[in-house]
Amino acid sequence: MDPLLISRLRNIFDDVHQSVCIVVHTNPDGDAIGSALALYGLMKKIGFEDLQVVAPNSYAAFLHWMPYNEQVIIAKKSEQAANEAIKKAQLLFCLDFNGFSRTDQLAKHLKKSNAFKVMVDHHPSPEAGFDLVFSDPSASSTAELVYEAIESLGLKDLIDQSIAECLYAAIVTDTGSFSFSCNNPRTYDIVAELMRLGIDGAAIQRLIYSTYSLDRMRLLGYCLSEKLKVIDGHQAAYIGLTKQELAGFNHKEGDTEGIVNYALSLKGVNLAAMFIENDDHIKASFRSAGEVNVNLFARLHYEGGGHQNAAGGKVYFGMEEALMHFEALVKKGAHK
Ligand code: 5GP
Ligand code: MN
């Protein structure tokens, strides 16, 4: 890591009496929560006492086993506590996002804050407004950057099993269990180090991926057998789920996570989409293979963004229209 950035970070870590807030993006995933909790664990060990973790909204139950999970303030549920944590912070860490708008209702508070703002992130095109920027789109995950920062600071000895578990879970989830975004030794070198600290990779894998409720499993079956559509001749597939359908399977946060990847697993498909109806919008998720750039596609057509092969966005009209609109975009080659 850039020695200049690291030396600035080292200076920041000198004052353990400052008020610190670690913030993650809306709909936090394993990388966001894992990175935040790993940093929380590390900073606690260094001696920071006034330390909070804030997430804009709640997240999947398969992430709740992580060490320090009980520390996370969910802004949607505890608005005042979250706003207070941001308002009093002198130091803000923004993890796994690179523009304030990714935190929805927290964005205005983050922008207003006079705190020193550190971004640690691996999405392309970081935005302005941060005081110290650790941005590397070639990293598998934000957790990888958190690990490398800890190492560069000479604090590797402080990584204990709990911190290692958080980092490992983050890397596993952001690489689809080492199946993308890690086509180099870097991620594996870090994971080897985490393994040496005694983490149980198989157990963590089960905690994340083998904790389906029967409802969730049946929802997956329904999506694949009833809802999956292929756009013939265009190497694209998609699934749309209405609120009513979700309710029929007693939908819980995180139940639809990963379903879009099945659409991408079809032979010949290199663009997959999933549309999920929320209260005031439809959440779109995109996955692609190879050169198809869903980050651009989501930015241009869905007020969103993400990575080249995994991105998301929003639609503000009905499900039927949303699906027709997607088909039309694909048929005119908007993703190419
Ligand atoms: P997912 O489809 O799993 O929600 O998100 C996939 C990727 O796209 C993640 O890296 C996530 O951070 C990013 N992403 C999802 N939704 C949005 C959005 O509305 N705006 C932007 N900029 N990125 C998004
Ligand atoms: Mn990430």
Coordinates of C-alpha atoms and ligand atoms in Angstrom, one line a residue:
M1 CA 0.0 0.0 0.0
D2 CA 1.1 3.6 -0.7
P3 CA 3.5 4.5 2.2
L4 CA 2.2 8.1 2.2
L5 CA -1.4 7.0 2.8
I6 CA -0.3 4.5 5.4
S7 CA 1.7 7.1 7.3
R8 CA -1.4 9.4 7.3
L9 CA -3.4 6.5 8.6
R10 CA -0.8 5.8 11.3
N11 CA -1.1 9.4 12.5
I12 CA -4.8 9.1 12.7
F13 CA -4.5 5.9 14.8
D14 CA -2.3 7.8 17.3
D15 CA -5.2 9.5 19.1
V16 CA -7.3 6.7 20.7
H17 CA -9.5 9.3 22.5
Q18 CA -11.3 10.5 19.4
S19 CA -14.8 9.5 18.6
V20 CA -14.9 7.0 15.7
C21 CA -17.8 5.9 13.6
I22 CA -17.5 3.1 11.0
V23 CA -20.2 3.3 8.3
V24 CA -21.2 0.8 5.6
H25 CA -23.5 1.0 2.6
T26 CA -27.2 0.3 2.3
N27 CA -28.2 -3.4 2.1
P28 CA -24.9 -4.3 3.6
D29 CA -23.4 -7.5 2.4
G30 CA -20.8 -9.9 3.9
D31 CA -17.9 -7.7 2.8
A32 CA -19.4 -4.5 4.2
I33 CA -20.2 -6.1 7.6
G34 CA -17.1 -8.3 7.8
S35 CA -14.8 -5.4 7.0
A36 CA -16.5 -3.1 9.5
L37 CA -16.5 -5.6 12.3
A38 CA -12.8 -6.6 11.6
L39 CA -11.9 -2.9 11.8
Y40 CA -14.0 -2.5 15.0
G41 CA -12.2 -5.5 16.6
L42 CA -8.8 -4.1 15.6
M43 CA -9.5 -0.5 16.9
K44 CA -10.9 -1.9 20.2
K45 CA -7.6 -3.8 20.6
I46 CA -5.6 -0.6 19.9
G47 CA -7.5 1.1 22.7
F48 CA -10.3 3.1 21.0
E49 CA -13.2 3.3 23.3
D50 CA -15.7 5.6 21.7
L51 CA -16.2 3.4 18.6
Q52 CA -19.5 2.8 16.8
V53 CA -20.5 0.8 13.7
V54 CA -23.5 2.1 11.7
A55 CA -25.4 0.4 8.9
P56 CA -28.2 2.2 7.0
N57 CA -30.5 -0.8 7.2
S58 CA -30.7 -4.4 8.3
Y59 CA -29.0 -7.3 6.7
A60 CA -29.2 -11.1 6.2
A61 CA -29.4 -13.4 9.2
F62 CA -26.6 -15.5 7.7
L63 CA -24.2 -12.7 8.7
H64 CA -25.4 -12.3 12.3
W65 CA -23.0 -15.0 13.7
M66 CA -20.0 -12.7 13.1
P67 CA -18.0 -11.6 16.1
Y68 CA -19.1 -8.1 17.3
N69 CA -22.3 -8.2 15.3
E70 CA -24.2 -6.9 18.3
Q71 CA -22.3 -3.7 18.0
V72 CA -23.9 -2.7 14.7
I73 CA -26.4 0.2 15.0
I74 CA -29.1 -0.2 12.3
A75 CA -30.1 3.3 11.3
K76 CA -33.6 2.3 10.0
K77 CA -34.4 0.8 13.5
S78 CA -32.3 3.2 15.7
E79 CA -32.3 6.4 13.8
Q80 CA -31.4 8.7 16.7
A81 CA -28.5 6.5 17.9
A82 CA -27.1 6.3 14.3
N83 CA -27.4 10.0 13.7
E84 CA -25.8 10.7 17.0
A85 CA -22.9 8.4 16.3
I86 CA -22.2 10.1 13.0
K87 CA -22.7 13.6 14.4
K88 CA -20.3 13.2 17.3
A89 CA -17.6 11.3 15.2
Q90 CA -14.3 13.0 14.7
L91 CA -13.1 10.2 12.5
L92 CA -15.4 8.4 10.0
F93 CA -14.5 5.2 8.2
C94 CA -16.6 4.6 5.1
L95 CA -16.2 0.9 4.1
D96 CA -17.2 -0.9 0.9
F97 CA -18.7 2.2 -0.8
N98 CA -17.2 5.2 -2.6
G99 CA -20.0 7.8 -2.7
F100 CA -22.2 9.1 0.1
S101 CA -25.4 8.4 -1.8
R102 CA -24.8 4.6 -1.3
T103 CA -25.9 5.1 2.4
D104 CA -29.3 6.5 1.4
Q105 CA -30.8 8.4 4.4
L106 CA -27.4 8.7 6.1
A107 CA -25.8 10.5 3.1
K108 CA -26.9 14.0 4.3
H109 CA -25.5 13.4 7.7
L110 CA -22.2 12.1 6.3
K111 CA -21.9 15.1 4.0
K112 CA -22.6 17.5 6.8
S113 CA -20.1 15.9 9.2
N114 CA -16.8 17.7 9.8
A115 CA -15.1 14.4 10.8
F116 CA -12.0 13.2 9.0
K117 CA -13.3 10.8 6.5
V118 CA -11.4 7.7 5.4
M119 CA -12.7 5.6 2.5
V120 CA -11.7 2.0 2.1
D121 CA -13.3 0.5 -0.9
H122 CA -12.9 -1.5 -4.1
H123 CA -15.6 -0.2 -6.4
P124 CA -14.5 1.8 -9.5
S125 CA -14.8 5.6 -9.9
P126 CA -14.5 6.8 -6.3
E127 CA -16.3 10.1 -5.7
A128 CA -15.0 13.3 -4.0
G129 CA -15.7 14.3 -0.4
F130 CA -13.3 12.0 1.5
D131 CA -10.1 13.1 3.2
L132 CA -8.1 9.8 2.8
V133 CA -8.9 7.3 0.1
F134 CA -7.9 3.7 0.0
S135 CA -9.5 2.7 -3.3
D136 CA -8.4 -0.3 -5.3
P137 CA -10.9 -1.9 -7.8
S138 CA -8.4 -4.7 -8.4
A139 CA -8.9 -6.0 -4.8
S140 CA -11.3 -8.9 -4.3
S141 CA -13.0 -7.1 -1.5
T142 CA -12.8 -4.2 1.0
A143 CA -11.7 -6.8 3.6
E144 CA -8.6 -7.5 1.5
L145 CA -7.8 -3.7 1.7
V146 CA -8.5 -3.6 5.5
Y147 CA -6.1 -6.6 5.9
E148 CA -3.4 -4.9 3.8
A149 CA -3.8 -1.7 5.7
I150 CA -3.4 -3.5 9.0
E151 CA -0.3 -5.3 7.7
S152 CA 1.2 -2.1 6.3
L153 CA 0.6 -0.4 9.7
G154 CA 2.7 -3.1 11.3
L155 CA -0.3 -4.2 13.3
K156 CA -0.7 -7.8 12.0
D157 CA 0.0 -9.3 15.4
L158 CA -3.3 -7.7 16.6
I159 CA -5.4 -9.8 14.3
D160 CA -6.9 -12.5 16.5
Q161 CA -9.3 -15.2 15.5
S162 CA -12.4 -13.0 15.8
I163 CA -11.0 -10.4 13.5
A164 CA -9.7 -13.1 11.1
E165 CA -13.2 -14.7 11.0
C166 CA -14.8 -11.3 10.0
L167 CA -12.2 -10.8 7.3
Y168 CA -12.5 -14.3 6.0
A169 CA -16.3 -14.2 5.8
A170 CA -16.0 -10.9 3.9
I171 CA -13.6 -12.3 1.3
V172 CA -15.6 -15.5 0.9
T173 CA -18.9 -13.7 0.3
D174 CA -17.4 -11.1 -2.1
T175 CA -15.6 -13.7 -4.2
G176 CA -18.5 -16.2 -4.3
S177 CA -16.4 -18.6 -2.4
F178 CA -13.3 -17.8 -4.4
S179 CA -15.0 -18.1 -7.8
F180 CA -14.6 -14.5 -9.1
S181 CA -12.6 -11.3 -8.5
C182 CA -9.6 -13.2 -7.0
N183 CA -7.8 -14.6 -10.0
N184 CA -4.4 -13.9 -8.5
P185 CA -2.3 -15.0 -5.5
R186 CA -3.0 -11.9 -3.5
T187 CA -6.3 -13.1 -2.0
Y188 CA -5.0 -16.6 -1.3
D189 CA -1.9 -15.2 0.5
I190 CA -4.2 -13.3 2.8
V191 CA -6.5 -16.2 3.3
A192 CA -3.5 -18.4 4.1
E193 CA -2.5 -16.0 6.8
L194 CA -6.0 -16.0 8.2
M195 CA -6.0 -19.8 8.2
R196 CA -2.8 -19.7 10.3
L197 CA -4.7 -17.8 12.9
G198 CA -6.9 -20.8 13.4
I199 CA -10.2 -20.0 11.6
D200 CA -12.4 -22.9 10.5
G201 CA -13.1 -22.2 6.8
A202 CA -15.5 -25.1 6.5
A203 CA -17.6 -24.0 9.5
I204 CA -17.8 -20.4 8.3
Q205 CA -18.9 -21.7 4.8
R206 CA -21.7 -23.6 6.5
L207 CA -22.7 -20.6 8.7
I208 CA -23.0 -18.4 5.6
Y209 CA -24.4 -20.8 2.9
S210 CA -26.0 -23.7 4.7
T211 CA -28.5 -22.0 6.9
Y212 CA -31.5 -21.9 4.6
S213 CA -35.0 -21.9 6.1
L214 CA -37.4 -24.2 4.3
D215 CA -39.2 -21.1 3.0
R216 CA -36.0 -19.7 1.6
M217 CA -35.2 -23.0 -0.2
R218 CA -38.7 -23.2 -1.6
L219 CA -38.5 -19.5 -2.8
L220 CA -35.3 -20.5 -4.7
G221 CA -37.1 -23.5 -6.2
Y222 CA -40.0 -21.3 -7.2
C223 CA -37.7 -18.7 -8.8
L224 CA -35.9 -21.3 -10.9
S225 CA -39.0 -23.3 -11.9
E226 CA -41.6 -20.6 -12.4
K227 CA -39.9 -17.2 -12.7
L228 CA -36.6 -17.6 -14.6
K229 CA -36.8 -16.2 -18.2
V230 CA -34.2 -16.5 -20.9
I231 CA -34.1 -13.8 -23.6
D232 CA -33.5 -16.1 -26.6
G233 CA -30.6 -15.2 -28.8
H234 CA -29.3 -12.5 -26.4
Q235 CA -27.4 -14.6 -23.8
A236 CA -29.4 -13.0 -21.0
A237 CA -31.7 -14.3 -18.3
Y238 CA -33.8 -12.6 -15.6
I239 CA -36.1 -13.2 -12.7
G240 CA -38.7 -10.8 -11.3
L241 CA -40.3 -11.2 -7.9
T242 CA -43.3 -9.1 -6.6
K243 CA -43.9 -8.3 -2.9
Q244 CA -46.9 -10.6 -3.0
E245 CA -44.7 -13.5 -4.1
L246 CA -42.1 -12.8 -1.5
A247 CA -44.8 -12.6 1.2
G248 CA -46.0 -16.1 0.1
F249 CA -42.6 -17.5 1.1
N250 CA -42.5 -15.5 4.4
H251 CA -39.6 -13.5 3.0
K252 CA -36.9 -12.4 5.4
E253 CA -33.9 -10.1 4.7
G254 CA -31.3 -12.0 2.7
D255 CA -33.6 -14.7 1.4
T256 CA -33.1 -13.6 -2.3
E257 CA -29.4 -13.2 -1.9
G258 CA -27.5 -15.3 -4.5
I259 CA -30.5 -16.3 -6.6
V260 CA -29.4 -14.1 -9.5
N261 CA -26.2 -16.2 -9.8
Y262 CA -28.2 -19.2 -10.8
A263 CA -29.5 -17.3 -13.8
L264 CA -25.9 -16.6 -14.7
S265 CA -25.0 -20.3 -14.4
L266 CA -27.1 -21.1 -17.5
K267 CA -24.9 -22.2 -20.3
G268 CA -24.4 -19.4 -22.8
V269 CA -25.8 -16.7 -20.5
N270 CA -23.5 -13.8 -19.8
L271 CA -26.0 -11.3 -18.4
A272 CA -28.3 -12.1 -15.5
A273 CA -30.8 -9.8 -13.7
M274 CA -33.0 -10.1 -10.8
F275 CA -35.8 -7.6 -10.0
I276 CA -37.3 -7.5 -6.5
E277 CA -40.2 -5.3 -5.6
N278 CA -39.7 -3.2 -2.5
D279 CA -42.1 -0.7 -0.9
D280 CA -41.3 2.3 -3.1
H281 CA -39.1 0.9 -5.9
I282 CA -37.9 -2.3 -7.5
K283 CA -34.4 -3.3 -6.6
A284 CA -32.4 -4.5 -9.6
S285 CA -29.4 -6.8 -9.3
F286 CA -27.1 -7.6 -12.2
R287 CA -24.4 -10.2 -12.7
S288 CA -22.3 -10.8 -15.8
A289 CA -19.5 -12.9 -17.2
G290 CA -16.5 -11.6 -19.0
E291 CA -16.7 -8.4 -21.0
V292 CA -20.3 -7.5 -20.3
N293 CA -20.0 -4.5 -18.0
V294 CA -23.0 -4.3 -15.6
N295 CA -21.5 -1.4 -13.7
L296 CA -21.9 0.8 -16.7
F297 CA -25.3 -0.8 -17.5
A298 CA -26.6 -0.1 -14.0
R299 CA -25.2 3.4 -14.0
L300 CA -26.7 4.3 -17.4
H301 CA -30.1 2.7 -17.0
Y302 CA -30.8 2.0 -13.3
E303 CA -29.4 4.9 -11.2
G304 CA -27.0 2.4 -9.8
G305 CA -23.5 1.0 -10.2
G306 CA -21.2 -1.6 -8.7
H307 CA -18.4 -3.7 -10.2
Q308 CA -17.9 -4.8 -13.8
N309 CA -19.5 -8.2 -13.2
A310 CA -21.8 -7.4 -10.2
A311 CA -23.9 -4.3 -9.9
G312 CA -27.3 -3.1 -8.8
G313 CA -29.7 -0.3 -9.2
K314 CA -33.3 0.8 -8.9
V315 CA -36.5 1.0 -11.0
Y316 CA -39.4 3.3 -10.1
F317 CA -42.2 1.8 -12.2
G318 CA -44.2 -1.5 -11.9
M319 CA -42.8 -5.0 -12.2
E320 CA -44.3 -5.8 -15.6
E321 CA -43.0 -2.6 -17.1
A322 CA -39.6 -3.1 -15.5
L323 CA -39.2 -6.5 -17.0
M324 CA -40.3 -5.3 -20.4
H325 CA -37.9 -2.4 -20.2
F326 CA -35.1 -4.7 -19.3
E327 CA -35.9 -7.0 -22.3
A328 CA -36.0 -4.0 -24.6
L329 CA -32.6 -2.7 -23.4
V330 CA -31.1 -6.2 -23.9
K331 CA -32.6 -6.6 -27.3
K332 CA -31.1 -3.3 -28.5
G333 CA -27.7 -4.3 -27.1
A334 CA -27.6 -1.7 -24.3
H335 CA -25.3 -3.9 -22.2
K336 CA -22.7 -4.5 -25.0
Ligands
5GP1 P1 -26.4 -6.6 -5.2 O1 -26.9 -7.0 -6.6 O2 -25.8 -7.9 -4.6 O3 -27.3 -5.9 -4.4 O4 -25.1 -5.7 -5.5 C1 -24.0 -6.0 -6.3 C2 -23.0 -4.9 -6.3 O5 -23.5 -3.7 -6.8 C3 -22.4 -4.6 -5.0 O6 -21.1 -4.3 -5.1 C4 -23.1 -3.3 -4.6 O7 -22.3 -2.6 -3.7 C5 -23.4 -2.7 -5.9 N1 -24.8 -2.0 -5.9 C6 -26.0 -2.6 -5.6 N2 -26.9 -1.7 -5.7 C7 -26.3 -0.5 -6.0 C8 -26.8 0.8 -6.2 O8 -28.0 1.1 -6.1 N3 -25.9 1.8 -6.6 C9 -24.6 1.5 -6.7 N4 -23.7 2.5 -7.0 N5 -24.1 0.3 -6.4 C10 -25.0 -0.7 -6.1
MN2 MN -17.3 -5.4 -1.5

